[in-house]
Structure formats: structure tokens, C-alpha cells
Tab-separated table of C-alpha atoms in Angstrom:
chain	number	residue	atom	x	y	z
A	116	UNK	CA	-131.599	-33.074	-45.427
A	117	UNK	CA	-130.626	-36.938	-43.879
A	118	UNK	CA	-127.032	-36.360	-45.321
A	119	UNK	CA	-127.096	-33.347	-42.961
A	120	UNK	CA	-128.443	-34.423	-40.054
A	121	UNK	CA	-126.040	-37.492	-40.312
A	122	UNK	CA	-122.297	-35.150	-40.544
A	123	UNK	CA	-124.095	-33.368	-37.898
A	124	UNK	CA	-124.600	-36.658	-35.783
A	125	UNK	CA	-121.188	-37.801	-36.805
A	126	UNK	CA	-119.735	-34.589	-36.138
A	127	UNK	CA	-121.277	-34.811	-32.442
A	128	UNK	CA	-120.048	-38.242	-31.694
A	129	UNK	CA	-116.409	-37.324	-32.933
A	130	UNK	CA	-116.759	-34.295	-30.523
A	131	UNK	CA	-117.827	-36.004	-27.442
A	132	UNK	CA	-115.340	-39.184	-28.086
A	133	UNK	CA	-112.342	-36.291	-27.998
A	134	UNK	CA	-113.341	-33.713	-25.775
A	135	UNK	CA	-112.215	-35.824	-22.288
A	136	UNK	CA	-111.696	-39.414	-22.689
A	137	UNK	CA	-110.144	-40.347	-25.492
A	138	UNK	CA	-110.311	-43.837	-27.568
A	139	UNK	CA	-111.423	-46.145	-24.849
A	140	UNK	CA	-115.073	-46.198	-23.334
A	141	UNK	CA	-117.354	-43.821	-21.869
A	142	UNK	CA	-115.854	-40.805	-20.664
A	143	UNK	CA	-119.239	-39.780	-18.718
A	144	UNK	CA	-119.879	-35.969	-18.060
A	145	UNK	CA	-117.283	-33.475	-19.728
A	146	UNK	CA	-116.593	-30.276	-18.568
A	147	UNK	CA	-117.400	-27.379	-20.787
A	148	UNK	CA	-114.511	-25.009	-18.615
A	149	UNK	CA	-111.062	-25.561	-17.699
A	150	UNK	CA	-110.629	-27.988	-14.796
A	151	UNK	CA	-108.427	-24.983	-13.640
A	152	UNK	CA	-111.273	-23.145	-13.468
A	153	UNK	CA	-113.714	-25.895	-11.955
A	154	UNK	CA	-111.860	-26.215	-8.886
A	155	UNK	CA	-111.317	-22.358	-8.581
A	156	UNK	CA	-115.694	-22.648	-8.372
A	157	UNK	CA	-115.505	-25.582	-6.532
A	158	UNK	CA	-113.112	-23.532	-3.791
A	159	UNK	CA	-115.341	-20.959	-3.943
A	160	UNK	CA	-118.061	-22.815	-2.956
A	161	UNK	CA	-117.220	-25.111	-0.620
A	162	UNK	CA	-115.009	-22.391	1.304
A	163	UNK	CA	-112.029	-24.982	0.871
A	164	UNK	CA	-109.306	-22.504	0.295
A	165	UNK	CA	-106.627	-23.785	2.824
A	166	UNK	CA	-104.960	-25.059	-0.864
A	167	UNK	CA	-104.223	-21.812	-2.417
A	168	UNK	CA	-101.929	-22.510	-4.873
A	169	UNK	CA	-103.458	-23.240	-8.058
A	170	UNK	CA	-101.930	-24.074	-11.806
A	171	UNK	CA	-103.639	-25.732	-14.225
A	172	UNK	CA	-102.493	-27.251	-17.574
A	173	UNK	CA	-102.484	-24.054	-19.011
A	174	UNK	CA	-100.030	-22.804	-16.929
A	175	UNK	CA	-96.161	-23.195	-18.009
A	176	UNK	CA	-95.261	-24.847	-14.541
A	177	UNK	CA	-97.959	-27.227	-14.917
A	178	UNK	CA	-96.343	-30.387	-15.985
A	179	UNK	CA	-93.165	-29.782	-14.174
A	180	UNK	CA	-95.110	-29.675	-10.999
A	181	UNK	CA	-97.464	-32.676	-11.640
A	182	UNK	CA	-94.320	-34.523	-12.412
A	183	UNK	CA	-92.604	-33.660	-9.378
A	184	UNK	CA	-96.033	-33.888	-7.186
A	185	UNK	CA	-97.006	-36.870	-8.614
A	186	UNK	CA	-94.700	-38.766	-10.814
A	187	UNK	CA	-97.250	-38.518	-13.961
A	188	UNK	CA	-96.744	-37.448	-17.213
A	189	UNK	CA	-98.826	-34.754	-18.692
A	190	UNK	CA	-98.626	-36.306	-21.485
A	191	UNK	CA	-101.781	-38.645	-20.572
A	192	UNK	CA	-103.764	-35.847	-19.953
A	193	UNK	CA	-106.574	-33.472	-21.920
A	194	UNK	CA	-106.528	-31.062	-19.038
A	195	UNK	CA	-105.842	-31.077	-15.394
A	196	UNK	CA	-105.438	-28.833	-12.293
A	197	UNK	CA	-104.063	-28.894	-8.368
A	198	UNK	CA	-104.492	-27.033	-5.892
A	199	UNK	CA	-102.087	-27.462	-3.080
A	200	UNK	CA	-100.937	-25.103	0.044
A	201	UNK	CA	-98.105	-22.947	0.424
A	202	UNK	CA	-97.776	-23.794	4.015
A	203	UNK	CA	-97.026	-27.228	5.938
A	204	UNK	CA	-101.206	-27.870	5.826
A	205	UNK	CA	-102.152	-31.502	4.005
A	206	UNK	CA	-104.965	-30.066	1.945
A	207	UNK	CA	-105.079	-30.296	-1.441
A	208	UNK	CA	-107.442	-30.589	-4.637
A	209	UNK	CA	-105.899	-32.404	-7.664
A	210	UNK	CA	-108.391	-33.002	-10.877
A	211	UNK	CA	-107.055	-35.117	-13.770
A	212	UNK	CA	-108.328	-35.537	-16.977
A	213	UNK	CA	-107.032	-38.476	-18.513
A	214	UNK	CA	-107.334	-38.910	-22.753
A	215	UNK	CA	-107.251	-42.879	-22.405
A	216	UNK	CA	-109.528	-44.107	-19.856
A	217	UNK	CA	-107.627	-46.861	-19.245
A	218	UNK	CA	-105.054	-44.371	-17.720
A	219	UNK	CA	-107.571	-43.632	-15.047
A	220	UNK	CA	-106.191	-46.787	-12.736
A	221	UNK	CA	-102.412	-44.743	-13.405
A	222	UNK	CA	-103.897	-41.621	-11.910
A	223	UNK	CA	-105.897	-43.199	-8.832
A	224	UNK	CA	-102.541	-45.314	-8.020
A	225	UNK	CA	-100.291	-42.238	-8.375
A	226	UNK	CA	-102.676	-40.602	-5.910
A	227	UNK	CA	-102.612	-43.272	-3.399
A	228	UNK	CA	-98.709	-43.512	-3.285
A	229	UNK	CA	-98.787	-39.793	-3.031
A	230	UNK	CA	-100.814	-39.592	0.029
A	231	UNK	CA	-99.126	-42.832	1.688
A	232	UNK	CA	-96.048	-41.075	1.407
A	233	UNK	CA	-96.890	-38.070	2.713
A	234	UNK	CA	-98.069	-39.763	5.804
A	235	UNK	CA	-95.073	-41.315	6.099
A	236	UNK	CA	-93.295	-38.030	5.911
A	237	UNK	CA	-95.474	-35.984	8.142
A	238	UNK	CA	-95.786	-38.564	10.760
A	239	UNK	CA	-92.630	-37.086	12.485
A	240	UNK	CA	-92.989	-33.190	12.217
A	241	UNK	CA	-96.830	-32.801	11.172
A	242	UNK	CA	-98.762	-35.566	13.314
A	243	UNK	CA	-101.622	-33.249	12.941
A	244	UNK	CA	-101.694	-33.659	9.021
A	245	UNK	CA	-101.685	-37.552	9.185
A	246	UNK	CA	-105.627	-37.888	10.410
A	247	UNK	CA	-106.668	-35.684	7.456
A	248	UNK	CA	-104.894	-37.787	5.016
A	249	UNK	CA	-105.957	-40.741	5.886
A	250	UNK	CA	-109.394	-39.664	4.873
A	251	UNK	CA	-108.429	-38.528	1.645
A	252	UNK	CA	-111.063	-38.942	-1.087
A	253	UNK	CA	-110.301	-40.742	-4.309
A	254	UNK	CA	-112.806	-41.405	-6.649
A	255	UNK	CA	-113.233	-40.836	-10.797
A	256	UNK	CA	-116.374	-39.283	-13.184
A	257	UNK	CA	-115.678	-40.741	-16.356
A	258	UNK	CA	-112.302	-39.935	-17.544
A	259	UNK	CA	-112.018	-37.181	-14.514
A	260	UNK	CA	-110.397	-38.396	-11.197
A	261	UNK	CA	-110.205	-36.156	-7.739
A	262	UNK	CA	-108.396	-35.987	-5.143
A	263	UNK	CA	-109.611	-34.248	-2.130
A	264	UNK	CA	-107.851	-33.505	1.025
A	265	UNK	CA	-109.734	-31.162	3.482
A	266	UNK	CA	-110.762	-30.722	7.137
A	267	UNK	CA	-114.671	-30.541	5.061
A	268	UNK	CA	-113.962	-33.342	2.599
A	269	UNK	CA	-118.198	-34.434	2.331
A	270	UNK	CA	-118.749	-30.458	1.269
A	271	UNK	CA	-115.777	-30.788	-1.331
A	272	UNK	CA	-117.247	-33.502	-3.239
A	273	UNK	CA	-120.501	-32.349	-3.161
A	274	UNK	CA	-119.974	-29.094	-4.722
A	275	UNK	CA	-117.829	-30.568	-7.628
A	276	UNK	CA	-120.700	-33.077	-8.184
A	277	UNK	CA	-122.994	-30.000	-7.959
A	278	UNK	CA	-120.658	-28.245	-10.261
A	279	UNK	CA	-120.614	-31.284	-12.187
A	280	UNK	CA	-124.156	-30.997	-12.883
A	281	UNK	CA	-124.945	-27.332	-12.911
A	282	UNK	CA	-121.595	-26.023	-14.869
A	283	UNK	CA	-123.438	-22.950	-15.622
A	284	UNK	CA	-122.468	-21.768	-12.084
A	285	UNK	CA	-118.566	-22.151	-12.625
A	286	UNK	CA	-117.309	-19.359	-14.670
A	287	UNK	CA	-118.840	-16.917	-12.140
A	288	UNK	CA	-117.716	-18.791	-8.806
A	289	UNK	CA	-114.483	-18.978	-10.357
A	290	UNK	CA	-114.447	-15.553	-11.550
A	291	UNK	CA	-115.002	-14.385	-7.715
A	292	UNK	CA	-112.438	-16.903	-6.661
A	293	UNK	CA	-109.769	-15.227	-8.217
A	294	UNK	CA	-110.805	-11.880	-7.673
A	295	UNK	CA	-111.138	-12.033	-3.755
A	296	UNK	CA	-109.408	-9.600	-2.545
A	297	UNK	CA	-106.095	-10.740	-0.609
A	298	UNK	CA	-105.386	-9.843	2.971
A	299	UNK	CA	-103.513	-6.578	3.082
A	300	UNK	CA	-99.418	-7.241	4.697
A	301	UNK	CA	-99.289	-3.997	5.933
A	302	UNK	CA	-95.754	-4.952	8.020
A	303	UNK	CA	-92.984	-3.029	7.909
A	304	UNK	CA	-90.253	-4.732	7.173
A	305	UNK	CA	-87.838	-1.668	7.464
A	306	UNK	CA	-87.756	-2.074	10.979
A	307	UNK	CA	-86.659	-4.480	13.407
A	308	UNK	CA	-89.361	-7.388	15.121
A	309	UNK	CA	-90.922	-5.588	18.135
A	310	UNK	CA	-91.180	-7.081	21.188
A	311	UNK	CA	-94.642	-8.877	22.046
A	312	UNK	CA	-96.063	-11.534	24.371
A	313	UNK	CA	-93.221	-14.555	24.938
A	314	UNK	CA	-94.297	-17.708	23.231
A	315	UNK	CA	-93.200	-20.999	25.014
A	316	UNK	CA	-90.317	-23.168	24.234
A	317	UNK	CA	-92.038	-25.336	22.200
A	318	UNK	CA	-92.422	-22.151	19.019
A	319	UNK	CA	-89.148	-23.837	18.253
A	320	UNK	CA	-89.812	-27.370	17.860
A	321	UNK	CA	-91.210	-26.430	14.075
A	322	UNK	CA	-88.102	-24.306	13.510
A	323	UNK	CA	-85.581	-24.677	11.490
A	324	UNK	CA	-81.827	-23.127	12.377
A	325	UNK	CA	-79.159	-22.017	9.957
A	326	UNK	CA	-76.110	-20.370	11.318
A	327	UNK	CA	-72.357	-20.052	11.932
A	328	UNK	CA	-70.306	-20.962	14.957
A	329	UNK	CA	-72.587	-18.738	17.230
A	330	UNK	CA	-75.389	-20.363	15.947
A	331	UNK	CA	-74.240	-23.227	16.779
A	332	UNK	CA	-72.958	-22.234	20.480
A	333	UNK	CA	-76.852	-21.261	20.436
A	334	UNK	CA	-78.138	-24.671	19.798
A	335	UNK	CA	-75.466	-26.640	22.060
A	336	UNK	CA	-76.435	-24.625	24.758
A	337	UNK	CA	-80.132	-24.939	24.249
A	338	UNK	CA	-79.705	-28.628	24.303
A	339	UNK	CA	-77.570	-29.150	26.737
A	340	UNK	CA	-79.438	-26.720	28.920
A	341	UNK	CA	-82.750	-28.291	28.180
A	342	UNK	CA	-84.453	-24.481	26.666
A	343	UNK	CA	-86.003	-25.809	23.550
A	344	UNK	CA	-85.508	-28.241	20.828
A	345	UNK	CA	-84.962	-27.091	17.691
A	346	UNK	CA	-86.798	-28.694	14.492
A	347	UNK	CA	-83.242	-28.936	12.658
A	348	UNK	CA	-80.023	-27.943	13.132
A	349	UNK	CA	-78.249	-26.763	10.502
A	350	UNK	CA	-75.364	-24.324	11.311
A	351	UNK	CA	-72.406	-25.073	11.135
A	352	UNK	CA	-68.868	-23.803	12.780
A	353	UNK	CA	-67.702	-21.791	9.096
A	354	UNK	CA	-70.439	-21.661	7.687
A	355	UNK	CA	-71.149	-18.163	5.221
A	356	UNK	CA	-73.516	-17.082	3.058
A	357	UNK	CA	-71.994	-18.515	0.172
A	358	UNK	CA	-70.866	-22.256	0.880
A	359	UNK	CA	-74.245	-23.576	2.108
A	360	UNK	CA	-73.605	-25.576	-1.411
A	361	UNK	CA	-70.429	-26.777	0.031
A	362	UNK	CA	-70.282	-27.332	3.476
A	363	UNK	CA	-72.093	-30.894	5.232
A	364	UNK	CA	-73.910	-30.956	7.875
A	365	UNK	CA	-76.088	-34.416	9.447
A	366	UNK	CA	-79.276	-34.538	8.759
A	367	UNK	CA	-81.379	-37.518	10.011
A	368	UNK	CA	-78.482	-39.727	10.045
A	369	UNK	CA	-77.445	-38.448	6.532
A	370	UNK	CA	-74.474	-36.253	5.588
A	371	UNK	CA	-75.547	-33.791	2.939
A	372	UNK	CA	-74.940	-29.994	1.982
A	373	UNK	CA	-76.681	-27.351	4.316
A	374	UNK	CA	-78.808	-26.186	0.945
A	375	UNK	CA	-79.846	-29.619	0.591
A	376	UNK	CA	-80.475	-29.920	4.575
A	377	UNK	CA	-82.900	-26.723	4.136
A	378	UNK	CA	-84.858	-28.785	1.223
A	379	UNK	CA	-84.813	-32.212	3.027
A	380	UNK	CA	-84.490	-31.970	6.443
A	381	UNK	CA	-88.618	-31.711	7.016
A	382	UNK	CA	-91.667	-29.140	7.339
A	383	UNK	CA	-90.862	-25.549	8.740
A	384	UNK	CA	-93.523	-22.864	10.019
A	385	UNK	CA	-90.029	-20.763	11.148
A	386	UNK	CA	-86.243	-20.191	10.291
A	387	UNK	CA	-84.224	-18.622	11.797
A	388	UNK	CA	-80.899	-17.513	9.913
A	389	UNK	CA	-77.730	-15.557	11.816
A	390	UNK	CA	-74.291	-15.706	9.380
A	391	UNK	CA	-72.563	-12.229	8.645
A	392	UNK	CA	-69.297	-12.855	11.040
A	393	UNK	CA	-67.174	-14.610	8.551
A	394	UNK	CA	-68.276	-12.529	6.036
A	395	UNK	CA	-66.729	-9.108	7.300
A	396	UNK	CA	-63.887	-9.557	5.439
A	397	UNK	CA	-65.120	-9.921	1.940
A	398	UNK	CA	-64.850	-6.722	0.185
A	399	UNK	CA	-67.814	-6.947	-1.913
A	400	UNK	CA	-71.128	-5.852	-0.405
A	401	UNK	CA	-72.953	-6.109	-3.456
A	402	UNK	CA	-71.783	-10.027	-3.528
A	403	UNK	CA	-72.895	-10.728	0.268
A	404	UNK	CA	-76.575	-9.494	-0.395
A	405	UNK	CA	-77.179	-11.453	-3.394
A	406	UNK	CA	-75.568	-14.453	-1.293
A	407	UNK	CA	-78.060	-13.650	1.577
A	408	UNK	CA	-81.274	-13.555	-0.835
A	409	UNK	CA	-79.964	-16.598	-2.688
A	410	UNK	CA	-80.417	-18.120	0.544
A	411	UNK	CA	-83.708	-16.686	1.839
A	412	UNK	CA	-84.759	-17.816	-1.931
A	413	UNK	CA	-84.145	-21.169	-1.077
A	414	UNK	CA	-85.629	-21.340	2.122
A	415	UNK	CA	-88.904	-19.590	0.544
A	416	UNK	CA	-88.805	-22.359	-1.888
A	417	UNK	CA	-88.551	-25.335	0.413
A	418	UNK	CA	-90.865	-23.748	2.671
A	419	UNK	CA	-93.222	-21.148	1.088
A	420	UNK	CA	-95.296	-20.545	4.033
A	421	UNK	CA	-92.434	-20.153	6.896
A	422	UNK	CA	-91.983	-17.255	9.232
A	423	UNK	CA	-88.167	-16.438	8.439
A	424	UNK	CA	-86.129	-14.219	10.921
A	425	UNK	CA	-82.571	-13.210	9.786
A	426	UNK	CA	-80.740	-12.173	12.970
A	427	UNK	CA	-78.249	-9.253	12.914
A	428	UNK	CA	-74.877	-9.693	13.818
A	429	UNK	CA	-74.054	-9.368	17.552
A	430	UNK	CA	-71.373	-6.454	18.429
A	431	UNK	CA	-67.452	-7.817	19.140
A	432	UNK	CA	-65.830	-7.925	22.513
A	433	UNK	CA	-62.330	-6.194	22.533
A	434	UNK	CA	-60.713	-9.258	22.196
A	435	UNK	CA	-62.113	-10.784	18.718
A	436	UNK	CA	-61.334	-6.482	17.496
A	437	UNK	CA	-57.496	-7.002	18.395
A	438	UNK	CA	-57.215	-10.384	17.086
A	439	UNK	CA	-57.858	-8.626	13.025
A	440	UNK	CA	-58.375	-5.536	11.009
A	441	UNK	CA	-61.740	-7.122	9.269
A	442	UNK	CA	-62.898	-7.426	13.029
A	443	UNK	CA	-64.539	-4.070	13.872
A	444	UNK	CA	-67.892	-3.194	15.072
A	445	UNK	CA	-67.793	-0.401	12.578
A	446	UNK	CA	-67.885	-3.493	9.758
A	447	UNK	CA	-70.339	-5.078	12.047
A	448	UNK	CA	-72.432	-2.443	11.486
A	449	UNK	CA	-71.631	-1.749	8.279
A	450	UNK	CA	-73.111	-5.488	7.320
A	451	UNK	CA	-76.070	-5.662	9.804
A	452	UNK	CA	-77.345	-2.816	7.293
A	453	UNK	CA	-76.950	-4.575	4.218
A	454	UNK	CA	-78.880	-7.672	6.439
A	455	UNK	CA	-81.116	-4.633	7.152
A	456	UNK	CA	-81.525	-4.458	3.259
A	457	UNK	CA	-82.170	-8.509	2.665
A	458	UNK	CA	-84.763	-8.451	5.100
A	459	UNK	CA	-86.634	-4.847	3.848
A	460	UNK	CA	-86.427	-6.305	-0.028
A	461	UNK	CA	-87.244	-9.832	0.608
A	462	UNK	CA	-89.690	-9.360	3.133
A	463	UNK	CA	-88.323	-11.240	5.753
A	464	UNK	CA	-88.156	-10.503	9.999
A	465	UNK	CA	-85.339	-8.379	10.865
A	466	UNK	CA	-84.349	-9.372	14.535
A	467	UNK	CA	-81.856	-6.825	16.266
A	468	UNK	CA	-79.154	-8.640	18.297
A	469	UNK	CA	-76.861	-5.642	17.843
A	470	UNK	CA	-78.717	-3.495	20.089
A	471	UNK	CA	-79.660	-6.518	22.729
A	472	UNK	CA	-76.242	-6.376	23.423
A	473	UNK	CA	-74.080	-3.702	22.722
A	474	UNK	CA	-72.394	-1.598	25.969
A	475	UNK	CA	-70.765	1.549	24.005
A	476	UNK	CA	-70.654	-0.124	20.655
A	477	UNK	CA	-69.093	-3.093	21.702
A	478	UNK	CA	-69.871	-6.936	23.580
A	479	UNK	CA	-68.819	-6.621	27.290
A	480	UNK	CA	-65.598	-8.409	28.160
A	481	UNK	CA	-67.484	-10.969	30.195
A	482	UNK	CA	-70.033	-12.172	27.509
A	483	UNK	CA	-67.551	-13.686	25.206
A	484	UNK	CA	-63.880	-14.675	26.229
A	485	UNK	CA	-62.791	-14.739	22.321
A	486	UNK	CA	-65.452	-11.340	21.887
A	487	UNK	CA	-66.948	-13.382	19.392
A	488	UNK	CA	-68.700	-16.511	20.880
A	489	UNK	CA	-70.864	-15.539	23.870
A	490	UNK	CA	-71.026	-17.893	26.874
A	491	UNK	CA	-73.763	-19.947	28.369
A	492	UNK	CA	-76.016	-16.678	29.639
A	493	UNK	CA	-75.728	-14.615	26.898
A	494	UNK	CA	-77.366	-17.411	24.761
A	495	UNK	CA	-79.726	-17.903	27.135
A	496	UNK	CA	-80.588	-13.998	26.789
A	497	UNK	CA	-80.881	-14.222	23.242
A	498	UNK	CA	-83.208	-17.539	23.349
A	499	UNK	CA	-85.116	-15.012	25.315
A	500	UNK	CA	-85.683	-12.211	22.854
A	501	UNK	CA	-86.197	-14.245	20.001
A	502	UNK	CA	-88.870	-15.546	21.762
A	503	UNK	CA	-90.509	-12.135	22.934
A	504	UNK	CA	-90.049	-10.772	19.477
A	505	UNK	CA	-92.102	-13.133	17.317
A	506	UNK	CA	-94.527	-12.041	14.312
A	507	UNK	CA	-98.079	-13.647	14.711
């Protein structure tokens, strides 16, 4: 009966030293879930759910992300989840569970350069974010280390040492985490942004611009003019769907591609995309669509949580319609229907500049001497719709 009860003891003790912590010291409590699953309770019962986006080490992204994130290996780690935004918000949950305990100092440093940086990097575009941050919580429970940013950072930590304590309450507070119901998008993307109460000039300052030459008669003239100031400028006289890869633009001082601009450029709530012109030409609809929802791919990526308007293309004046056989309105058409289609599949804002403009199917001799690139007040009329036809 002794030679029992010792495996049994020795059993327990080889257990406990590998559940969370590894081969060096006391790895204090040890969670009997997922730490995937102890933040989703921890969310739940704090109300902290401004960081929606959560993958835990079980998930195949996992250690891609952390890496990218973070700059740590998963490789360190018996388990581990984050929980970060898909919008420009700072808040964010990160639990670690290191197997070495000695890799705990590793974690807490990767989480300070982490949030330093971010600071650094919001300072400019998300001032707002930079308080918050600086109040991020670090701290460790044995082999476990948190990271907490949130406007209720106190009521964060104390329901994960709650949960710490009383892990017979996580399964079900995670369970009704992840079975909230979402909020219902009932928009209809099928149809063109209606018009709504104006915003002010300043909806722009946190958007991001991607265009062709008319895009960028858009921007000169907003800056010259004084209407707004854009968050980033990224079009680009030439520009198309497809050589975004190809084509530079400046970027905080720095040359680099327009794809890279959209990834490194800064934070975006909006975007606003108008290219089709060049592209009237090509002969290959199907090959212009993917293009487009390459692109709104990429800006989803860089920016998961931002508004993004594709703009139709605006009808030609008689002169740009003598000047080539590609240059119809019958083509412009033609393509603001496969934009149409982008916008419907990818669930993007579909804004109408066709229709803002057109006299008889065409642009009016004196809004564009070329009939392509519209002077000073047609601009200004567009600025002006694009701000009454906004989605909240």
C-alpha cells in the first residue's frame, strides 16, 4: 500500500512540474483550461471586449502571429493566447505560458518593447491610444505572464485573478463568450452610399487615399485649397489596379511601392480607392475584378477595421472620347459595374460619382478641359459628396 501511495505521489509531482513551468522553480497556480479559453472568461467578465480577435496556441496562426506581434518564439511556450483588436484601438490581452521559468524575464521584456513601440507609432495618427498604453499592466503568476491594455485595466486583472482562483467559472464564461451573438450587418452593399448628415473636414484626417491621376488632382486641390488633409496620400498619376506592386510613391520621407505604402504608411479608420480610367482598355474583365479585390484584400489586411469606399468612375467629357476608342462612357459604364461587383462581394462602400456628374451620359465640356481631369470646382463638388455620403 506505501509503494502505491508513493508512484501516486511521484506521479503528482511529475504532473505539476510539467503541466506550466517546466524544469526551473515554482510555477505557482496552473490552469486546468486553455489560456485561450481563460481570457475568452476573463472577457466575458470583465466586459473587456474592445480586443476581439482571439487565437490561442491551438490555433494554426498562432505562432506566426506571436512572432510577428511580439518577436517570441512559440517554441518557449506550454500554451498561450492574445487577444488584440481589429480596429486602430490599443487594447489588447496577451497570456503566456512559458515551460522554463527563467523565460518569464523574455516574455515581460518582449512586452515592454511591444508597447514602447507602439507608442512611438501611434503618437502621430492615434494620440488617443498613447494614454492607455502607458498604463499597460505587466505582471506574471508563476510561469503565466499578462498583458493588459484596457480603458478598465483594475477590472481586467481582477477577474483573471478571480478566474485564477475560482477556474470552475471559466468553461461557462467562455462558453457564452463565444457564443454571443454578433451584431447583425444588415447593409446593402448592392447599392450605392446614400446621402446622410455632412461630417466635417477633419473625417479625412484618419483617411487613407489610393487613386490615379484624378485622385491625385483631388488631393492637390484639397491641399492647396485648404478643404481637408488627408491621412496619406497614395495615388499616383498611372496608377491601375494591377501595379500598386510596382509603382513608388513617398511615404514619410520614404520611397516605397503603393502596396507597401497601404501596409506602412500608418492607422486608417477610412480608404478611399478611385482607379478604373486606365483600366478601360484592358480586355479582360474577369482580370480587373480580381485586381480590384486583390487590392481591397490588402487594405482589409493592413487595416481590418477601416471603412473602405471604392469610388466609381466619373463619366468623360467629349474631349478625352475623341482622343481614343477605349475612351467611351459606354466602357465607363461597363467597368463602374464590375466596381459595382467588388464592392457587393467584398463588402465594401460603393460611392456613385457617375451619376454626381453625368449631363446626358457624359462630363460637361467645362468640368474637365482634357474630359478626363476635372478642374478646381468639380473636385471641390466631389469633396462634398463624399462627405455627405458616409456610413456610420
Amino acid at each position: 500500500m506505501k509503494r502505491v501511495i508513493c508512484v501516486l505521489l511521484a506521479l503528482t509531482m511529475m504532473f505539476v512540474l510539467c503541466a506550466c513551468g517546466g524544469n526551473s522553480g515554482d510555477s505557482g497556480t496552473v490552469l486546468e483550461t486553455s489560456v485561450k479559453d481563460f481570457i475568452a472568461a476573463v472577457q466575458q467578465n470583465s466586459g473587456a471586449k474592445a480586443a476581439d480577435k482571439l487565437v490561442g496556441m491551438e490555433d494554426d496562426d498562432f505562432a506566426v502571429m506571436l512572432n510577428m506581434y511580439l518577436g517570441i518564439d512559440a517554441g518557449i511556450l506550454s500554451d498561450g493566447a492574445m487577444a488584440i483588436p481589429t480596429s486602430t484601438a490599443a487594447n489588447e490581452i496577451i497570456v503566456l505560458c512559458v515551460e522554463d521559468s527563467d523565460d518569464v524575464a523574455t516574455v515581460k521584456k518582449a512586452y515592454e518593447d511591444h508597447v514602447n513601440q507602439t507608442i512611438m507609432s501611434d503618437e502621430r495618427y492615434f494620440p488617443e491610444n498613447v494614454a492607455l498604453l502607458e498604463q499597460a499592466v505587466i505582471y506574471e503568476n508563476g510561469n503565466y505572464v499578462m498583458l493588459i491594455v484596457d480603458e478598465n485595466m483594475a477590472l481586467v486583472k481582477s477577474a483573471m485573478d478571480q478566474l485564477f482562483s475560482a477556474q470552475d467559472l471559466i468553461p461557462s464564461l467562455a462558453e457564452d463568450f463565444y457564443t454571443a451573438e454578433p451584431v447583425a450587418n444588415d447593409y446593402d452593399y448592392d447599392k450605392p452610399v446614400p446621402g446622410r448628415e455632412t461630417v466635417g473636414s477633419d473625417w479625412f484626417s484618419d483617411a487613407m487615399f489610393i487613386g490615379d491621376s484624378r485622385m491625385k488632382g483631388i488631393m492637390n486641390n484639397a491641399e492647396s485649397n485648404g478643404w481637408f488633409t488627408p491621412g496619406a496620400d497614395l495615388s499616383l498619376v498611372g496608377l491601375t489596379v494591377s501595379n500598386i506592386y510596382t509603382e513608388y510613391v513617398t511615404v514619410n520621407g520614404q520611397s516605397m511601392t503603393v502596396a507597401d505604402g497601404i501596409k506602412q504608411s500608418g492607422k486608417f479608420t477610412k480608404c478611399y480607392i478611385l482607379l478604373g480610367i486606365n483600366e478601360l482598355g484592358w480586355g479582360s474583365s474577369e482580370r480587373f475584378i480580381e485586381c480590384y479585390k486583390e487590392l481591397v484584400g490588402l487594405v482589409k489586411s493592413a487595416h481590418p477595421e477601416a471603412q473602405i469606399y471604392i469610388i466609381g468612375n466619373m463619366p468623360l467629357g467629349d474631349k478625352a472620347v475623341e482622343s481614343g476608342d477605349w475612351l467611351t462612357n459606354d466602357n465607363v459604364v461597363r467597368f463602374n459595374e464590375y466596381i459595382k461587383q467588388v464592392a457587393s462581394e467584398e463588402e465594401v462602400y460603393y460611392i456613385d460619382a457617375y451619376n454626381l456628374l453625368q449631363v446626358d451620359g457624359r462630363l460637361p465640356a467645362d468640368a474637365a478641359n482634357d474630359g478626363i481631369h476635372v478642374q478646381p470646382e468639380v473636385s471641390k463638388q466631389l469633396v462634398e459628396y463624399l462627405m455627405s455620403h458616409t456610413v456610420g
